[in-house]
């Protein structure tokens, strides 16, 4: 009887060991995938921080052109009111400028929307990859210090520094809020 019982438990142990080995392997794969994901997100975020600055410069050029056309339209109205141009010339120039203004404004809104969408998507993944539930404010402060050191060494542009620092300050506030929630739930 005891040998039969031993065989049953040995078989059970084999099944448990197979299940253990299977899940251990799956956990290793998940950890590897998580590490790859975090690395990929970090790379995309770093590239975006630089590209976003370049795109912002281009968008600012577009915005300046829009503002310039608005000023031209205002000047055109003044010229008409002062009698420096006739109604026909005013109508023709005004229509051209208004058409250009509308097209540039639509372009501006379209690209701004796309850039904002990319920024939100990347930040979502970046925050997700940070696992803020395990981060401490000291770790975030350390990241901020590394960022400041990189800026001081001239390794990153001021615009990138400003964007990344704002992101890290937001992460820090989230970590602080989570720490408060954890403290309150223990009490």
XYZ file of C-alpha atoms in Angstrom, residues 6 31 39 41 43 67 77 85 90 103 107-108 111 129 144 153 165 173 178 182-183 186:
22
model
C 4.631 6.533 -3.118
C 11.012 38.672 -18.409
C 14.747 48.821 -24.044
C 10.529 52.055 -25.439
C 15.125 53.967 -27.543
C 0.994 84.985 -38.251
C -7.385 96.337 -44.667
C -5.701 100.317 -52.938
C -8.260 94.498 -52.112
C -4.576 76.041 -46.175
C -1.740 72.063 -42.331
C -0.668 73.432 -38.961
C 0.628 68.247 -38.118
C 7.666 50.666 -19.153
C 16.867 63.746 -13.030
C 28.349 68.046 -20.224
C 12.832 66.879 -17.157
C 4.632 63.130 -8.742
C 1.532 55.946 -5.178
C 0.516 52.584 -0.159
C 1.103 54.313 3.191
C -1.247 50.071 5.402
